[in-house]
Coordinates of C-alpha atoms in Angstrom, one line a residue:
X6 CA 86.5 73.7 12.5
X7 CA 86.5 70.2 13.9
X8 CA 86.0 67.1 11.7
X9 CA 82.5 65.6 11.3
X10 CA 81.3 64.0 14.4
X11 CA 80.0 60.5 15.2
X12 CA 77.3 60.0 17.8
X13 CA 79.8 57.8 19.6
X14 CA 82.2 60.7 20.2
X15 CA 79.8 63.6 20.6
X16 CA 80.1 63.4 24.4
X17 CA 78.1 65.3 26.9
X18 CA 77.9 69.1 27.0
X19 CA 79.7 69.4 30.4
X20 CA 82.7 67.2 30.3
X21 CA 82.9 66.0 26.6
X22 CA 82.6 62.3 27.4
X23 CA 79.9 59.8 28.3
X24 CA 79.1 56.2 28.0
X25 CA 75.9 57.3 26.1
X26 CA 76.1 59.8 23.3
X27 CA 72.6 61.0 24.1
X28 CA 72.6 61.0 27.9
X29 CA 71.5 64.7 27.8
X30 CA 68.0 63.4 26.8
X31 CA 65.5 61.7 29.1
X32 CA 64.3 58.6 27.3
X33 CA 61.2 58.6 29.5
X34 CA 60.0 61.7 27.7
X35 CA 59.6 59.7 24.5
X36 CA 56.9 57.2 23.5
X37 CA 59.4 55.2 21.5
X38 CA 62.9 56.0 22.6
X39 CA 64.6 53.4 20.3
X40 CA 63.1 54.9 17.2
X41 CA 63.9 58.4 18.3
X42 CA 67.4 57.4 19.2
X43 CA 67.8 56.0 15.7
X44 CA 66.8 59.3 14.2
X45 CA 69.2 61.2 16.5
X46 CA 72.0 58.9 15.3
X47 CA 71.1 59.6 11.7
X48 CA 71.2 63.4 12.4
X49 CA 74.6 63.0 14.1
X50 CA 75.9 61.1 11.0
X51 CA 74.7 63.7 8.5
X52 CA 78.3 64.9 7.9
X53 CA 78.1 68.2 9.7
X54 CA 81.1 69.3 11.9
X55 CA 81.3 68.5 15.5
X56 CA 81.0 72.0 16.8
X57 CA 77.7 72.5 14.8
X58 CA 76.4 69.3 16.3
X59 CA 77.4 70.4 19.8
X60 CA 75.4 73.7 19.3
X61 CA 72.5 71.7 17.9
X62 CA 72.6 69.5 21.0
X63 CA 72.6 72.5 23.4
X64 CA 69.7 74.1 21.6
X65 CA 67.6 70.9 21.4
X66 CA 68.1 70.4 25.1
X67 CA 66.8 73.9 25.6
X68 CA 63.7 73.5 23.4
X69 CA 62.7 69.9 24.2
X70 CA 60.6 70.9 27.3
X71 CA 58.3 73.1 25.2
X72 CA 57.5 70.4 22.5
X73 CA 54.2 68.6 22.4
X74 CA 55.3 65.6 20.5
X75 CA 59.1 64.9 20.9
X76 CA 59.0 61.7 18.9
X77 CA 57.5 63.3 15.9
X78 CA 59.8 66.3 16.2
X79 CA 63.0 64.3 16.2
X80 CA 61.8 62.1 13.3
X81 CA 60.8 65.1 11.2
X82 CA 64.0 67.0 12.0
X83 CA 66.0 63.9 10.8
X84 CA 64.0 63.8 7.6
X85 CA 64.3 67.5 7.0
X86 CA 68.1 67.6 7.4
X87 CA 68.3 64.6 5.1
X88 CA 66.2 66.4 2.5
X89 CA 68.2 69.6 2.7
X90 CA 70.7 70.4 0.0
X91 CA 73.5 70.9 2.6
X92 CA 73.1 69.6 6.2
X93 CA 76.2 71.7 7.1
X94 CA 74.7 74.9 5.7
X95 CA 71.4 74.1 7.5
X96 CA 73.1 73.5 10.9
X97 CA 75.2 76.7 10.3
X98 CA 71.9 78.6 9.9
X99 CA 70.7 77.1 13.3
X100 CA 74.0 78.3 14.8
X101 CA 73.5 81.9 13.5
X102 CA 69.7 82.1 14.1
X103 CA 68.4 80.1 17.0
X104 CA 64.9 81.4 16.2
X105 CA 65.0 79.4 12.9
X106 CA 65.5 76.1 14.8
X107 CA 62.8 77.1 17.3
X108 CA 60.3 77.8 14.6
X109 CA 61.1 74.6 12.8
X110 CA 60.7 72.5 15.9
X111 CA 57.4 74.0 16.8
X112 CA 56.0 73.3 13.3
X113 CA 57.3 69.7 13.4
X114 CA 55.7 69.2 16.8
X115 CA 52.4 70.9 15.8
X116 CA 51.4 69.2 12.6
X117 CA 52.6 66.2 10.7
X118 CA 50.9 67.6 7.6
X119 CA 52.9 70.8 7.7
X120 CA 56.1 68.8 8.5
X121 CA 55.6 66.7 5.4
X122 CA 55.1 69.9 3.3
X123 CA 58.3 71.4 4.6
X124 CA 60.3 68.2 4.1
X125 CA 58.9 67.8 0.5
X126 CA 59.8 71.5 -0.2
X127 CA 62.6 72.6 2.1
X128 CA 62.8 76.0 0.3
X129 CA 59.4 76.8 1.8
X130 CA 61.2 77.1 5.1
X131 CA 63.0 80.2 3.8
X132 CA 59.6 81.8 2.9
X133 CA 58.3 80.9 6.4
X134 CA 61.3 82.5 8.1
X135 CA 61.3 85.5 5.8
X136 CA 57.6 86.3 6.3
X137 CA 57.8 85.5 10.1
X138 CA 54.1 84.6 9.9
X139 CA 53.0 88.0 8.7
X140 CA 50.2 88.4 6.1
X141 CA 50.7 89.0 2.4
X142 CA 48.8 91.4 0.2
X143 CA 46.1 89.9 -2.1
X144 CA 47.5 91.7 -5.1
X145 CA 51.0 90.5 -4.5
X146 CA 49.9 86.8 -4.3
X147 CA 47.7 87.1 -7.3
X148 CA 50.3 88.8 -9.5
X149 CA 53.0 86.4 -8.3
X150 CA 51.1 83.2 -9.2
X151 CA 49.6 84.6 -12.4
X152 CA 53.1 85.6 -13.6
X153 CA 54.4 82.1 -12.7
X154 CA 51.6 80.4 -14.6
X155 CA 52.3 82.5 -17.8
X156 CA 55.1 80.1 -18.8
X157 CA 53.1 76.9 -18.1
X158 CA 51.6 75.1 -21.1
X159 CA 50.3 71.7 -19.9
X160 CA 47.5 71.0 -17.4
X161 CA 49.6 68.6 -15.4
X162 CA 52.3 71.2 -14.9
X163 CA 49.7 73.8 -13.9
X164 CA 48.3 71.4 -11.4
X165 CA 51.8 70.8 -9.9
X166 CA 52.4 74.6 -9.8
X167 CA 49.1 75.0 -7.9
X168 CA 50.2 72.3 -5.4
X169 CA 53.6 73.9 -4.8
X170 CA 52.2 77.4 -4.5
X171 CA 49.4 76.5 -2.1
X172 CA 51.6 74.2 -0.1
X173 CA 54.2 76.9 0.4
X174 CA 51.6 79.5 1.3
X175 CA 49.8 77.1 3.7
X176 CA 53.0 76.5 5.6
X177 CA 53.6 80.3 5.8
X178 CA 50.0 80.9 7.1
X179 CA 49.9 78.0 9.5
X180 CA 53.3 79.1 11.0
X181 CA 51.8 82.5 11.5
X182 CA 48.7 81.1 13.2
X183 CA 50.2 78.4 15.5
X184 CA 53.6 79.8 16.2
X185 CA 53.3 83.6 15.8
X186 CA 49.6 83.7 17.0
X187 CA 48.1 85.3 13.8
X188 CA 44.4 85.8 14.6
X189 CA 41.9 83.4 13.0
X190 CA 40.2 86.2 11.0
X191 CA 43.5 87.1 9.4
X192 CA 44.2 83.5 8.7
X193 CA 40.9 83.1 6.9
X194 CA 41.7 86.2 4.9
X195 CA 45.1 84.9 3.9
X196 CA 43.8 81.5 2.9
X197 CA 41.1 83.3 0.8
X198 CA 43.8 85.4 -0.9
X199 CA 45.7 82.2 -1.8
X200 CA 42.5 80.7 -3.3
X201 CA 41.9 83.9 -5.3
X202 CA 45.4 83.7 -6.7
X203 CA 44.9 80.1 -7.7
X204 CA 41.5 80.8 -9.3
X205 CA 42.7 83.9 -11.3
X206 CA 45.8 82.1 -12.6
X207 CA 43.9 79.0 -13.5
X208 CA 41.2 80.9 -15.3
X209 CA 43.8 82.8 -17.4
X210 CA 45.6 79.5 -18.1
X211 CA 42.5 77.7 -19.2
X212 CA 41.2 80.6 -21.4
X213 CA 44.7 81.0 -23.0
X214 CA 44.9 77.3 -23.9
X215 CA 41.3 77.2 -25.3
X216 CA 42.0 80.3 -27.3
X217 CA 45.0 78.7 -28.8
X218 CA 43.1 75.5 -29.7
X219 CA 39.7 76.8 -30.9
X220 CA 39.8 80.6 -30.7
X221 CA 38.1 83.1 -28.4
X222 CA 34.4 83.5 -29.2
X223 CA 33.3 87.0 -30.1
X224 CA 29.9 88.5 -30.8
X225 CA 29.1 90.1 -34.1
X226 CA 29.9 93.5 -32.6
X227 CA 33.4 92.2 -31.8
X228 CA 32.9 92.1 -28.0
X229 CA 35.0 89.1 -26.6
X230 CA 33.5 86.8 -24.0
X231 CA 33.7 87.8 -20.4
X232 CA 33.9 85.3 -17.5
X233 CA 33.6 86.2 -13.8
X234 CA 33.9 83.9 -10.8
X235 CA 31.9 84.7 -7.7
X236 CA 33.0 83.3 -4.4
X237 CA 30.4 82.3 -1.8
X238 CA 30.5 80.9 1.7
X239 CA 33.8 81.0 3.7
X240 CA 35.7 81.9 0.5
X241 CA 33.5 84.9 -0.2
X242 CA 33.6 86.0 3.4
X243 CA 37.4 86.0 3.6
X244 CA 37.1 83.3 6.4
X245 CA 38.4 80.3 4.6
X246 CA 39.8 77.3 6.5
X247 CA 42.6 74.9 5.6
X248 CA 41.1 72.7 2.9
X249 CA 37.7 74.4 3.0
X250 CA 35.6 73.8 -0.1
X251 CA 35.8 76.6 -2.6
X252 CA 32.1 77.6 -3.2
X253 CA 31.9 79.1 -6.6
X254 CA 29.4 80.5 -9.1
X255 CA 30.4 81.1 -12.7
X256 CA 29.0 83.9 -14.9
X257 CA 29.5 84.9 -18.5
X258 CA 28.6 87.8 -20.7
X259 CA 29.1 88.9 -24.3
X260 CA 28.5 85.7 -26.3
X261 CA 26.0 84.9 -29.0
X262 CA 23.3 83.1 -27.0
X263 CA 22.1 81.1 -30.1
X264 CA 25.7 80.0 -31.0
X265 CA 26.2 76.6 -29.6
X266 CA 30.0 76.8 -29.9
X267 CA 30.0 79.9 -27.7
X268 CA 28.2 78.0 -25.0
X269 CA 30.5 75.0 -25.3
X270 CA 33.5 77.4 -24.9
X271 CA 32.3 78.9 -21.5
X272 CA 31.2 75.4 -20.3
X273 CA 34.6 74.0 -21.1
X274 CA 36.3 76.9 -19.2
X275 CA 34.4 75.9 -16.1
X276 CA 35.1 72.2 -16.6
X277 CA 38.8 72.8 -17.1
X278 CA 39.1 75.1 -14.1
X279 CA 37.5 72.5 -11.8
X280 CA 39.5 69.6 -13.2
X281 CA 42.8 71.5 -12.9
X282 CA 42.3 72.7 -9.4
X283 CA 40.7 69.4 -8.1
X284 CA 43.3 67.1 -9.7
X285 CA 45.4 64.9 -7.4
X286 CA 48.5 66.7 -8.7
X287 CA 47.2 70.0 -7.4
X288 CA 46.0 68.7 -4.1
X289 CA 47.7 70.6 -1.3
X290 CA 45.1 70.1 1.4
X291 CA 42.2 68.2 -0.2
X292 CA 41.0 71.2 -2.2
X293 CA 37.4 70.7 -3.3
X294 CA 35.4 73.0 -5.7
X295 CA 31.7 73.3 -4.9
X296 CA 29.5 74.6 -7.7
X297 CA 26.2 73.5 -6.3
X298 CA 24.8 77.1 -6.2
X299 CA 23.3 77.1 -9.6
X300 CA 20.3 79.5 -9.8
X301 CA 19.5 78.5 -13.4
X302 CA 19.3 74.8 -12.7
X303 CA 21.6 71.9 -11.7
X304 CA 22.6 71.2 -15.3
X305 CA 23.9 74.8 -16.0
X306 CA 27.4 75.2 -14.7
X307 CA 27.9 78.8 -15.9
X308 CA 25.1 81.3 -16.3
X309 CA 24.4 84.4 -18.3
X310 CA 24.7 87.2 -15.7
X311 CA 21.5 89.1 -16.8
X312 CA 19.4 85.9 -16.9
X313 CA 20.7 84.8 -13.5
X314 CA 19.8 88.1 -11.9
X315 CA 16.2 87.9 -13.3
X316 CA 15.8 84.3 -12.2
X317 CA 16.9 85.0 -8.7
X318 CA 14.7 88.1 -8.4
X319 CA 11.6 86.2 -9.7
X320 CA 12.1 82.7 -8.2
X321 CA 14.9 83.0 -5.6
X322 CA 14.6 81.5 -2.2
X323 CA 15.5 82.8 1.2
X324 CA 18.5 80.4 1.5
X325 CA 19.9 81.9 -1.7
X326 CA 19.6 85.4 -0.3
X327 CA 21.5 84.1 2.8
X328 CA 24.1 82.6 0.6
X329 CA 24.6 85.8 -1.3
X330 CA 25.4 87.8 1.8
X331 CA 28.9 86.5 1.5
X332 CA 29.3 86.8 -2.3
X333 CA 32.2 88.6 -3.8
X334 CA 34.2 88.6 -7.1
X335 CA 37.2 86.3 -6.6
X336 CA 38.5 86.0 -10.2
X337 CA 37.9 87.0 -13.8
X338 CA 36.1 90.1 -15.1
X339 CA 35.6 92.3 -12.0
X340 CA 33.2 94.7 -13.7
X341 CA 30.9 91.9 -14.8
X342 CA 30.9 90.3 -11.3
X343 CA 30.5 93.5 -9.3
X344 CA 27.6 94.7 -11.6
X345 CA 25.9 91.3 -11.1
X346 CA 26.2 91.6 -7.3
X347 CA 25.2 95.3 -7.2
X348 CA 22.0 94.5 -9.1
X349 CA 21.1 91.8 -6.6
X350 CA 21.5 94.0 -3.5
X351 CA 17.9 95.2 -3.4
X352 CA 16.7 91.6 -3.7
X353 CA 19.1 90.2 -1.1
X354 CA 18.5 93.0 1.4
X355 CA 14.8 93.7 1.3
X356 CA 13.1 96.3 3.5
X357 CA 11.0 93.7 5.3
X358 CA 11.3 89.9 6.1
X359 CA 8.1 88.0 5.4
X360 CA 6.6 85.2 7.5
X361 CA 7.9 82.8 4.8
X362 CA 11.4 84.2 5.2
X363 CA 11.3 83.4 9.0
X364 CA 9.9 80.0 8.3
X365 CA 12.6 79.3 5.7
X366 CA 15.4 80.3 8.1
X367 CA 13.9 78.1 10.9
X368 CA 13.8 75.2 8.3
X369 CA 17.4 75.8 7.4
X370 CA 18.3 75.7 11.1
X371 CA 16.5 72.3 11.5
X372 CA 18.4 70.9 8.5
X373 CA 21.7 71.8 10.2
X374 CA 20.5 70.2 13.4
X375 CA 19.5 66.9 11.6
X376 CA 22.9 66.9 9.8
X377 CA 24.7 67.3 13.1
X378 CA 22.7 64.4 14.7
X379 CA 23.5 62.0 11.8
X380 CA 27.2 62.8 11.9
X381 CA 27.8 62.3 15.6
X382 CA 29.6 59.0 15.1
X383 CA 32.6 60.9 13.8
X384 CA 33.0 62.9 17.1
X385 CA 31.7 66.3 18.3
X386 CA 31.4 68.7 15.4
X387 CA 32.4 72.3 16.3
X388 CA 30.7 73.7 13.2
X389 CA 27.4 71.8 13.2
X390 CA 26.8 71.4 16.9
X391 CA 24.1 73.7 18.5
X392 CA 25.9 77.0 19.3
X393 CA 28.7 76.1 16.9
X394 CA 30.2 78.0 14.0
X395 CA 27.3 77.4 11.6
X396 CA 24.8 78.6 14.1
X397 CA 26.7 81.9 14.7
X398 CA 27.1 82.5 11.0
X399 CA 23.4 81.8 10.3
X400 CA 22.3 84.1 13.2
X401 CA 24.6 86.9 11.9
X402 CA 23.3 86.5 8.3
X403 CA 19.7 86.6 9.6
X404 CA 20.4 89.9 11.4
X405 CA 22.0 91.2 8.2
X406 CA 18.9 90.4 6.2
X407 CA 16.7 91.9 8.9
X408 CA 18.6 95.2 9.0
X409 CA 20.4 95.4 5.7
X410 CA 17.5 96.9 3.8
X411 CA 17.7 100.0 6.0
X412 CA 21.3 100.0 7.1
X413 CA 23.7 99.3 4.1
X414 CA 26.8 99.4 6.3
X415 CA 25.9 95.9 7.7
X416 CA 26.1 94.4 4.2
X417 CA 29.5 92.7 4.5
X418 CA 30.6 89.1 3.9
X419 CA 33.0 88.5 6.8
X420 CA 31.2 87.3 10.0
X421 CA 33.6 89.0 12.4
X422 CA 33.3 92.3 10.6
X423 CA 29.5 91.9 10.4
X424 CA 29.3 91.4 14.1
X425 CA 31.3 94.6 14.7
X426 CA 29.1 96.6 12.3
X427 CA 25.9 95.2 13.7
X428 CA 27.1 96.4 17.2
X429 CA 28.1 99.8 15.8
X430 CA 24.6 100.3 14.3
X431 CA 22.9 99.3 17.5
X432 CA 21.6 95.9 16.2
X433 CA 23.6 94.0 18.8
X434 CA 24.6 95.1 22.3
X435 CA 28.2 95.3 23.3
X436 CA 27.9 92.2 25.4
X437 CA 26.2 90.2 22.7
X438 CA 28.8 91.3 20.1
X439 CA 31.7 90.5 22.4
X440 CA 30.4 87.0 23.2
X441 CA 29.7 86.3 19.6
X442 CA 33.0 87.6 18.3
X443 CA 35.1 85.7 21.0
X444 CA 33.2 82.5 20.6
X445 CA 33.4 82.6 16.8
X446 CA 37.2 83.3 16.9
X447 CA 37.7 80.3 19.2
X448 CA 35.7 78.0 17.0
X449 CA 37.5 79.1 13.9
X450 CA 40.9 78.5 15.6
X451 CA 39.8 75.1 16.8
X452 CA 38.6 74.1 13.3
X453 CA 41.9 75.3 11.9
X454 CA 43.8 73.2 14.4
X455 CA 41.7 70.1 13.6
X456 CA 42.2 70.5 9.8
X457 CA 46.0 71.0 10.1
X458 CA 46.3 68.1 12.6
X459 CA 44.5 65.7 10.4
X460 CA 45.6 67.0 7.0
X461 CA 42.1 67.6 5.7
X462 CA 39.2 69.9 6.2
X463 CA 37.3 68.8 9.3
X464 CA 35.4 70.2 12.2
X465 CA 35.0 67.0 14.2
X466 CA 36.8 66.7 17.5
X467 CA 38.6 63.3 17.8
X468 CA 37.2 60.7 20.1
X469 CA 40.7 59.7 21.2
X470 CA 41.5 61.3 24.6
X471 CA 45.2 61.6 23.8
X472 CA 44.4 63.6 20.6
X473 CA 42.1 65.9 22.6
X474 CA 44.8 66.5 25.1
X475 CA 47.2 67.4 22.3
X476 CA 44.6 69.9 20.9
X477 CA 44.2 71.5 24.3

């Protein structure tokens, strides 16, 4: 093993000497060569041995031509090596496994947000490599994070654990999508699984702390309180995006309705869950909890399951039926949540659509159009634009309401799966289903790219031409 190398004696690959230590790189390929050269010099001064640096040089030369943003890649590689526990061990890994370096460079070139997460938590690189972009089972993710949260006592530590867990999993999933070409529908499913794990672990954490402080409320018959969390929208449909809002509805059962302390307990559960997940410490990609779906009124954050069913059946609107086509139990008492959803099926999927239903759906479409027109200043919106993601989802949900009363098999929350089932049952032609499925997948992938590129949930194309070229 040769001694650590200096950038001044690294030489060229062919003859071992050169007036420039980095003459194997074309400066014209960089936007800011001086800055990139500084990062390269920092890498060459990391303390690794000369033969490891020579191998790194050879492999960087090989991969540079495939990188979208060489400046960002070199800068991020320098920061990642500096953040690693042992630069020598890391470069030795690159020597043994060229695919590891290739994967890292592609992530660094694709998204600054993902690069920052890897640099902040270099151990997540090991998970990324080990998974190779493949999906994880929901049960595994839920059990893993619930077990980790068992030892946590303070809300601030729980929030940090959420941040670390979600950040690590987002890197794994994004690597699978943008490097290993994981399909958009599987990406949405994986992100929903991660959200389910966070919600289940946070619910148990919050209930455990409240039980220790004030005790668990019980009815006179000894039945303890039950809480269920219903996921709606993209979370409910297993088509979550990076940083997508978590649309939630909270339900309870088995409390004394006239006991104010029981109501305060379940309301505190909801408040603590939202504050923990939404705190700055837990923020992995601008997680936002949306609880605006409140059938019992805007002031009621968690509803009695029986009363909520009765209120929807008597006073529910068409838009609420549309919303509930994607509903599923994401955390808490599964029996309570599934019983609630099963009781609502005849109301959601009625045998006939009335004129008022058609009018309400057209009205909802007009609202989406007006929203699109008012937000045009931010750039073209791939979700709100006519023919965009929201239009496809609304059309599919309309077809589900139209046929779901007679054909139970089309009652499914995931849009891609719903398109497939509607075709299978003859509600869509093969050509219609194919166009919808392909268009929807492309729009989902584009929205994922935008969110990862900008580090927040967005569906607006940038106005900057250079950014658009990078997306393409």
